[in-house]
Structures are given as structure tokens and as C-alpha cells.
């Protein structure tokens, strides 16, 4: 963002912080919503929000107003913040009481592993997209060709959109099967 938009590190940080701020605000309410409206429903809604936000971020380029970028990042925070509580409830309700500690530990492990592997996967996708645009393999930011970075970023967000669509389909199918058995 700093190199493509020529903005300061401080401003880039303020823009990127919109995601975790929204997530922090929303997360406490996610449990209440999950209890009130059902974990499956809130998990599906949050996945739909993540699909929309990823597609929105895939539309961003170097001319997109920074406010729009903040809104898309905030929407990611909203979807992500809503996702965790109902998912935890679904996992914890699916294990016996004597296995709650193990399940809780596995949830923490999977969350941390997912963040680590997700960051690696996103970078692999980003540089795959950049390399596709440049026509050769690269592991460096293409300073002279910012459009290659935009292409790589869009490529990454379209792939993550597709992954969230698959997760949404699985979530809806599991919920449908659960209701009809």
C-alpha cells in the first residue's frame, strides 16, 4: 500500500487496523447472536460476509479511495469476528463433556495454525499472481510495475473468495443434513 499508493507507514497502519478494530468490537456480540439465532445460522452469515468482503477486496486497485478500502477491511473484520464464536460452540457441542479440554486445545491450535499457514498461503498466492503477471518467477515486490502487485493481490483475493464459497456450501449442506436427520 505504501509503495503503490505513496502513503506513509502511519497512514497504512491506520487503514489496516480497521480490520482488527471491527473484529474486537464484534466478537463479544457474536456469542450472544449465536445463542439467540443459532450457531449454524451465524456461522453461515459470517461466511457470506467473508465471501463478499474478499470479492470486494479483489476489486480494489491503486485508484480505489482509501475509505472504500477501509470499509472492505472492516467488513472482513465483521465477518471474521462473527465467525469464531458460533464455530467454537459447534465444535464444543459436538464432543463429550470429558473431551472439552482436548477440543478447546485443538481449537486454539487450529486457529493459530490457520493464521500462520494462511499468511504463508496468501503470500504464495500473491507472488504466484505477481509472477503470472510479469511472465517470470519473482519473490520481490515489483517496484517498477505496481500493476503486477495489483494483479497478484486480486488473484489472491479471488482464490480466497472461492475457498470461502466452498466453506459456505459445506456449512449450508451440513446444516441442511442436520435439520433433515
PDB file of C-alpha atoms in Angstrom:
ATOM      1  CA  UNK A   1       0.000   0.000   0.000  1.00  0.00           C
ATOM      2  CA  UNK A   2       2.802   2.386   0.865  1.00  0.00           C
ATOM      3  CA  UNK A   3       4.619   1.794  -2.416  1.00  0.00           C
ATOM      4  CA  UNK A   4       1.541   1.599  -4.647  1.00  0.00           C
ATOM      5  CA  UNK A   5      -0.372   4.497  -3.114  1.00  0.00           C
ATOM      6  CA  UNK A   6       2.642   6.520  -1.946  1.00  0.00           C
ATOM      7  CA  UNK A   7       1.236   6.905   1.557  1.00  0.00           C
ATOM      8  CA  UNK A   8       3.091   6.988   4.852  1.00  0.00           C
ATOM      9  CA  UNK A   9       3.616   3.956   7.034  1.00  0.00           C
ATOM     10  CA  UNK A  10       1.475   5.617   9.718  1.00  0.00           C
ATOM     11  CA  UNK A  11      -1.482   6.027   7.375  1.00  0.00           C
ATOM     12  CA  UNK A  12      -1.085   2.477   6.054  1.00  0.00           C
ATOM     13  CA  UNK A  13      -1.167   1.221   9.641  1.00  0.00           C
ATOM     14  CA  UNK A  14      -4.317   3.211  10.414  1.00  0.00           C
ATOM     15  CA  UNK A  15      -6.024   1.793   7.326  1.00  0.00           C
ATOM     16  CA  UNK A  16      -5.027  -1.791   8.098  1.00  0.00           C
ATOM     17  CA  UNK A  17      -6.115  -1.503  11.729  1.00  0.00           C
ATOM     18  CA  UNK A  18      -9.765  -1.167  10.639  1.00  0.00           C
ATOM     19  CA  UNK A  19      -9.926  -4.977  10.333  1.00  0.00           C
ATOM     20  CA  UNK A  20      -8.885  -5.881  13.899  1.00  0.00           C
ATOM     21  CA  UNK A  21     -10.778  -2.975  15.476  1.00  0.00           C
ATOM     22  CA  UNK A  22     -14.069  -4.135  13.967  1.00  0.00           C
ATOM     23  CA  UNK A  23     -13.261  -7.729  14.907  1.00  0.00           C
ATOM     24  CA  UNK A  24     -12.592  -6.719  18.522  1.00  0.00           C
ATOM     25  CA  UNK A  25     -15.882  -4.812  18.703  1.00  0.00           C
ATOM     26  CA  UNK A  26     -17.969  -7.553  17.070  1.00  0.00           C
ATOM     27  CA  UNK A  27     -16.509 -10.675  18.685  1.00  0.00           C
ATOM     28  CA  UNK A  28     -18.206 -10.290  22.089  1.00  0.00           C
ATOM     29  CA  UNK A  29     -21.604  -9.931  20.406  1.00  0.00           C
ATOM     30  CA  UNK A  30     -21.037 -12.975  18.195  1.00  0.00           C
ATOM     31  CA  UNK A  31     -21.582 -15.339  21.113  1.00  0.00           C
ATOM     32  CA  UNK A  32     -24.832 -13.639  22.033  1.00  0.00           C
ATOM     33  CA  UNK A  33     -26.014 -13.755  18.406  1.00  0.00           C
ATOM     34  CA  UNK A  34     -25.035 -17.408  18.220  1.00  0.00           C
ATOM     35  CA  UNK A  35     -27.052 -18.211  21.355  1.00  0.00           C
ATOM     36  CA  UNK A  36     -30.044 -16.227  20.176  1.00  0.00           C
ATOM     37  CA  UNK A  37     -30.226 -17.185  16.494  1.00  0.00           C
ATOM     38  CA  UNK A  38     -28.271 -20.444  16.340  1.00  0.00           C
ATOM     39  CA  UNK A  39     -24.634 -21.181  15.688  1.00  0.00           C
ATOM     40  CA  UNK A  40     -25.168 -22.668  12.224  1.00  0.00           C
ATOM     41  CA  UNK A  41     -27.036 -19.584  11.040  1.00  0.00           C
ATOM     42  CA  UNK A  42     -24.490 -17.078  12.386  1.00  0.00           C
ATOM     43  CA  UNK A  43     -21.589 -19.139  11.002  1.00  0.00           C
ATOM     44  CA  UNK A  44     -23.243 -19.169   7.555  1.00  0.00           C
ATOM     45  CA  UNK A  45     -23.935 -15.422   7.692  1.00  0.00           C
ATOM     46  CA  UNK A  46     -20.346 -14.704   8.706  1.00  0.00           C
ATOM     47  CA  UNK A  47     -19.040 -16.853   5.839  1.00  0.00           C
ATOM     48  CA  UNK A  48     -21.298 -14.934   3.436  1.00  0.00           C
ATOM     49  CA  UNK A  49     -19.815 -11.688   4.786  1.00  0.00           C
ATOM     50  CA  UNK A  50     -16.318 -13.048   4.250  1.00  0.00           C
ATOM     51  CA  UNK A  51     -17.201 -14.015   0.669  1.00  0.00           C
ATOM     52  CA  UNK A  52     -18.492 -10.507  -0.026  1.00  0.00           C
ATOM     53  CA  UNK A  53     -15.505  -8.851   1.659  1.00  0.00           C
ATOM     54  CA  UNK A  54     -12.954 -10.957  -0.225  1.00  0.00           C
ATOM     55  CA  UNK A  55     -14.683 -10.210  -3.534  1.00  0.00           C
ATOM     56  CA  UNK A  56     -14.735  -6.534  -2.544  1.00  0.00           C
ATOM     57  CA  UNK A  57     -11.024  -6.566  -1.771  1.00  0.00           C
ATOM     58  CA  UNK A  58     -10.424  -8.283  -5.123  1.00  0.00           C
ATOM     59  CA  UNK A  59     -11.936  -5.207  -6.781  1.00  0.00           C
ATOM     60  CA  UNK A  60      -9.502  -2.794  -5.101  1.00  0.00           C
ATOM     61  CA  UNK A  61      -6.772  -1.174  -7.171  1.00  0.00           C
ATOM     62  CA  UNK A  62      -4.370   1.754  -6.802  1.00  0.00           C
ATOM     63  CA  UNK A  63      -7.150   4.277  -7.553  1.00  0.00           C
ATOM     64  CA  UNK A  64      -9.693   2.915  -5.072  1.00  0.00           C
ATOM     65  CA  UNK A  65     -10.495   5.553  -2.437  1.00  0.00           C
ATOM     66  CA  UNK A  66      -8.884   4.733   0.894  1.00  0.00           C
ATOM     67  CA  UNK A  67     -12.277   4.966   2.616  1.00  0.00           C
ATOM     68  CA  UNK A  68     -13.576   2.143   0.397  1.00  0.00           C
ATOM     69  CA  UNK A  69     -10.515   0.065   1.258  1.00  0.00           C
ATOM     70  CA  UNK A  70     -11.169   0.700   4.971  1.00  0.00           C
ATOM     71  CA  UNK A  71     -14.794  -0.350   4.553  1.00  0.00           C
ATOM     72  CA  UNK A  72     -13.814  -3.634   2.865  1.00  0.00           C
ATOM     73  CA  UNK A  73     -11.215  -4.339   5.549  1.00  0.00           C
ATOM     74  CA  UNK A  74     -13.784  -3.517   8.224  1.00  0.00           C
ATOM     75  CA  UNK A  75     -16.217  -5.919   6.578  1.00  0.00           C
ATOM     76  CA  UNK A  76     -13.548  -8.643   6.774  1.00  0.00           C
ATOM     77  CA  UNK A  77     -13.281  -7.868  10.494  1.00  0.00           C
ATOM     78  CA  UNK A  78     -17.061  -8.083  10.841  1.00  0.00           C
ATOM     79  CA  UNK A  79     -17.259 -11.471   9.122  1.00  0.00           C
ATOM     80  CA  UNK A  80     -14.230 -12.829  10.930  1.00  0.00           C
ATOM     81  CA  UNK A  81     -15.414 -11.529  14.289  1.00  0.00           C
ATOM     82  CA  UNK A  82     -18.815 -13.156  13.832  1.00  0.00           C
ATOM     83  CA  UNK A  83     -17.352 -16.475  12.690  1.00  0.00           C
ATOM     84  CA  UNK A  84     -15.329 -17.573  15.687  1.00  0.00           C
ATOM     85  CA  UNK A  85     -17.929 -17.802  18.486  1.00  0.00           C
ATOM     86  CA  UNK A  86     -20.516 -19.899  16.617  1.00  0.00           C
ATOM     87  CA  UNK A  87     -17.792 -22.158  15.262  1.00  0.00           C
ATOM     88  CA  UNK A  88     -16.432 -22.701  18.773  1.00  0.00           C
ATOM     89  CA  UNK A  89     -19.947 -23.503  20.008  1.00  0.00           C
ATOM     90  CA  UNK A  90     -20.481 -26.017  17.201  1.00  0.00           C
ATOM     91  CA  UNK A  91     -17.202 -27.778  17.951  1.00  0.00           C
ATOM     92  CA  UNK A  92     -17.666 -27.791  21.725  1.00  0.00           C
ATOM     93  CA  UNK A  93     -21.246 -29.089  21.422  1.00  0.00           C
ATOM     94  CA  UNK A  94     -20.092 -31.964  19.227  1.00  0.00           C
ATOM     95  CA  UNK A  95     -17.754 -33.506  21.825  1.00  0.00           C
ATOM     96  CA  UNK A  96     -18.491 -35.272  25.083  1.00  0.00           C
ATOM     97  CA  UNK A  97     -18.036 -33.390  28.339  1.00  0.00           C
ATOM     98  CA  UNK A  98     -14.900 -35.346  29.236  1.00  0.00           C
ATOM     99  CA  UNK A  99     -13.275 -34.196  25.958  1.00  0.00           C
ATOM    100  CA  UNK A 100     -13.937 -30.439  26.292  1.00  0.00           C
ATOM    101  CA  UNK A 101     -10.345 -29.650  27.308  1.00  0.00           C
ATOM    102  CA  UNK A 102      -8.921 -31.540  24.335  1.00  0.00           C
ATOM    103  CA  UNK A 103     -11.421 -29.890  21.982  1.00  0.00           C
ATOM    104  CA  UNK A 104     -10.602 -26.448  23.378  1.00  0.00           C
ATOM    105  CA  UNK A 105      -6.892 -27.088  22.940  1.00  0.00           C
ATOM    106  CA  UNK A 106      -7.433 -28.250  19.370  1.00  0.00           C
ATOM    107  CA  UNK A 107      -9.493 -25.130  18.618  1.00  0.00           C
ATOM    108  CA  UNK A 108      -6.641 -22.906  19.799  1.00  0.00           C
ATOM    109  CA  UNK A 109      -4.107 -24.992  17.905  1.00  0.00           C
ATOM    110  CA  UNK A 110      -6.149 -24.905  14.700  1.00  0.00           C
ATOM    111  CA  UNK A 111      -6.754 -21.150  14.995  1.00  0.00           C
ATOM    112  CA  UNK A 112      -3.039 -20.391  15.452  1.00  0.00           C
ATOM    113  CA  UNK A 113      -2.001 -22.870  12.769  1.00  0.00           C
ATOM    114  CA  UNK A 114      -4.605 -21.418  10.421  1.00  0.00           C
ATOM    115  CA  UNK A 115      -3.294 -17.882  10.912  1.00  0.00           C
ATOM    116  CA  UNK A 116       0.284 -18.987  10.287  1.00  0.00           C
ATOM    117  CA  UNK A 117      -0.436 -21.244   7.324  1.00  0.00           C
ATOM    118  CA  UNK A 118      -2.950 -18.715   5.980  1.00  0.00           C
ATOM    119  CA  UNK A 119      -0.335 -15.956   5.910  1.00  0.00           C
ATOM    120  CA  UNK A 120       2.107 -18.261   4.134  1.00  0.00           C
ATOM    121  CA  UNK A 121      -0.575 -19.394   1.664  1.00  0.00           C
ATOM    122  CA  UNK A 122      -1.616 -15.792   0.968  1.00  0.00           C
ATOM    123  CA  UNK A 123       1.989 -14.802   0.241  1.00  0.00           C
ATOM    124  CA  UNK A 124       2.442 -17.799  -2.049  1.00  0.00           C
ATOM    125  CA  UNK A 125      -0.728 -16.805  -3.915  1.00  0.00           C
ATOM    126  CA  UNK A 126       0.332 -13.149  -4.052  1.00  0.00           C
ATOM    127  CA  UNK A 127       3.724 -13.893  -5.565  1.00  0.00           C
ATOM    128  CA  UNK A 128       2.235 -16.525  -7.871  1.00  0.00           C
ATOM    129  CA  UNK A 129      -0.109 -13.839  -9.192  1.00  0.00           C
ATOM    130  CA  UNK A 130       2.700 -11.288  -9.480  1.00  0.00           C
ATOM    131  CA  UNK A 131       4.839 -13.851 -11.321  1.00  0.00           C
ATOM    132  CA  UNK A 132       1.949 -14.711 -13.656  1.00  0.00           C
ATOM    133  CA  UNK A 133       1.537 -11.030 -14.495  1.00  0.00           C
ATOM    134  CA  UNK A 134       5.251 -10.464 -15.033  1.00  0.00           C
ATOM    135  CA  UNK A 135       5.673 -13.646 -17.067  1.00  0.00           C
ATOM    136  CA  UNK A 136       8.533 -14.890 -14.886  1.00  0.00           C
ATOM    137  CA  UNK A 137       9.024 -16.084 -11.330  1.00  0.00           C
ATOM    138  CA  UNK A 138       9.764 -13.458  -8.692  1.00  0.00           C
ATOM    139  CA  UNK A 139       9.958 -13.197  -4.924  1.00  0.00           C
ATOM    140  CA  UNK A 140      10.422  -9.430  -4.818  1.00  0.00           C
ATOM    141  CA  UNK A 141       7.945  -6.579  -4.861  1.00  0.00           C
ATOM    142  CA  UNK A 142       7.843  -5.229  -8.439  1.00  0.00           C
ATOM    143  CA  UNK A 143       8.583  -1.563  -7.650  1.00  0.00           C
ATOM    144  CA  UNK A 144       8.672  -0.547 -11.318  1.00  0.00           C
ATOM    145  CA  UNK A 145       5.459  -2.445 -12.120  1.00  0.00           C
ATOM    146  CA  UNK A 146       2.809  -1.736  -9.481  1.00  0.00           C
ATOM    147  CA  UNK A 147       0.109  -3.218 -11.741  1.00  0.00           C
ATOM    148  CA  UNK A 148       1.778  -6.625 -11.231  1.00  0.00           C
ATOM    149  CA  UNK A 149       1.245  -6.268  -7.474  1.00  0.00           C
ATOM    150  CA  UNK A 150      -2.409  -5.287  -8.000  1.00  0.00           C
ATOM    151  CA  UNK A 151      -2.864  -8.348 -10.227  1.00  0.00           C
ATOM    152  CA  UNK A 152      -1.266 -10.583  -7.578  1.00  0.00           C
ATOM    153  CA  UNK A 153      -3.434  -9.074  -4.853  1.00  0.00           C
ATOM    154  CA  UNK A 154      -6.597  -9.564  -6.891  1.00  0.00           C
ATOM    155  CA  UNK A 155      -5.555 -13.111  -7.770  1.00  0.00           C
ATOM    156  CA  UNK A 156      -5.095 -13.852  -4.067  1.00  0.00           C
ATOM    157  CA  UNK A 157      -8.470 -12.417  -3.066  1.00  0.00           C
ATOM    158  CA  UNK A 158     -10.325 -14.275  -5.843  1.00  0.00           C
ATOM    159  CA  UNK A 159      -8.776 -17.559  -4.685  1.00  0.00           C
ATOM    160  CA  UNK A 160      -9.750 -16.832  -1.075  1.00  0.00           C
ATOM    161  CA  UNK A 161     -13.240 -15.891  -2.272  1.00  0.00           C
ATOM    162  CA  UNK A 162     -13.519 -19.306  -3.931  1.00  0.00           C
ATOM    163  CA  UNK A 163     -12.330 -21.019  -0.744  1.00  0.00           C
ATOM    164  CA  UNK A 164     -14.942 -19.174   1.319  1.00  0.00           C
ATOM    165  CA  UNK A 165     -17.635 -20.115  -1.222  1.00  0.00           C
ATOM    166  CA  UNK A 166     -16.682 -23.784  -0.770  1.00  0.00           C
ATOM    167  CA  UNK A 167     -16.755 -23.405   3.019  1.00  0.00           C
ATOM    168  CA  UNK A 168     -20.163 -21.717   2.793  1.00  0.00           C
ATOM    169  CA  UNK A 169     -21.525 -24.581   0.673  1.00  0.00           C
ATOM    170  CA  UNK A 170     -20.199 -27.132   3.173  1.00  0.00           C
ATOM    171  CA  UNK A 171     -21.686 -25.148   6.087  1.00  0.00           C
ATOM    172  CA  UNK A 172     -25.108 -24.939   4.430  1.00  0.00           C
ATOM    173  CA  UNK A 173     -25.001 -28.633   3.434  1.00  0.00           C
ATOM    174  CA  UNK A 174     -24.069 -29.718   6.965  1.00  0.00           C
ATOM    175  CA  UNK A 175     -26.834 -27.552   8.419  1.00  0.00           C
ATOM    176  CA  UNK A 176     -29.352 -28.918   5.883  1.00  0.00           C
ATOM    177  CA  UNK A 177     -28.348 -32.506   6.653  1.00  0.00           C
ATOM    178  CA  UNK A 178     -28.530 -31.828  10.400  1.00  0.00           C
ATOM    179  CA  UNK A 179     -32.054 -30.417  10.097  1.00  0.00           C
ATOM    180  CA  UNK A 180     -33.275 -33.310   7.944  1.00  0.00           C
ATOM    181  CA  UNK A 181     -31.960 -36.211  10.026  1.00  0.00           C
TER     182      UNK A 181
END
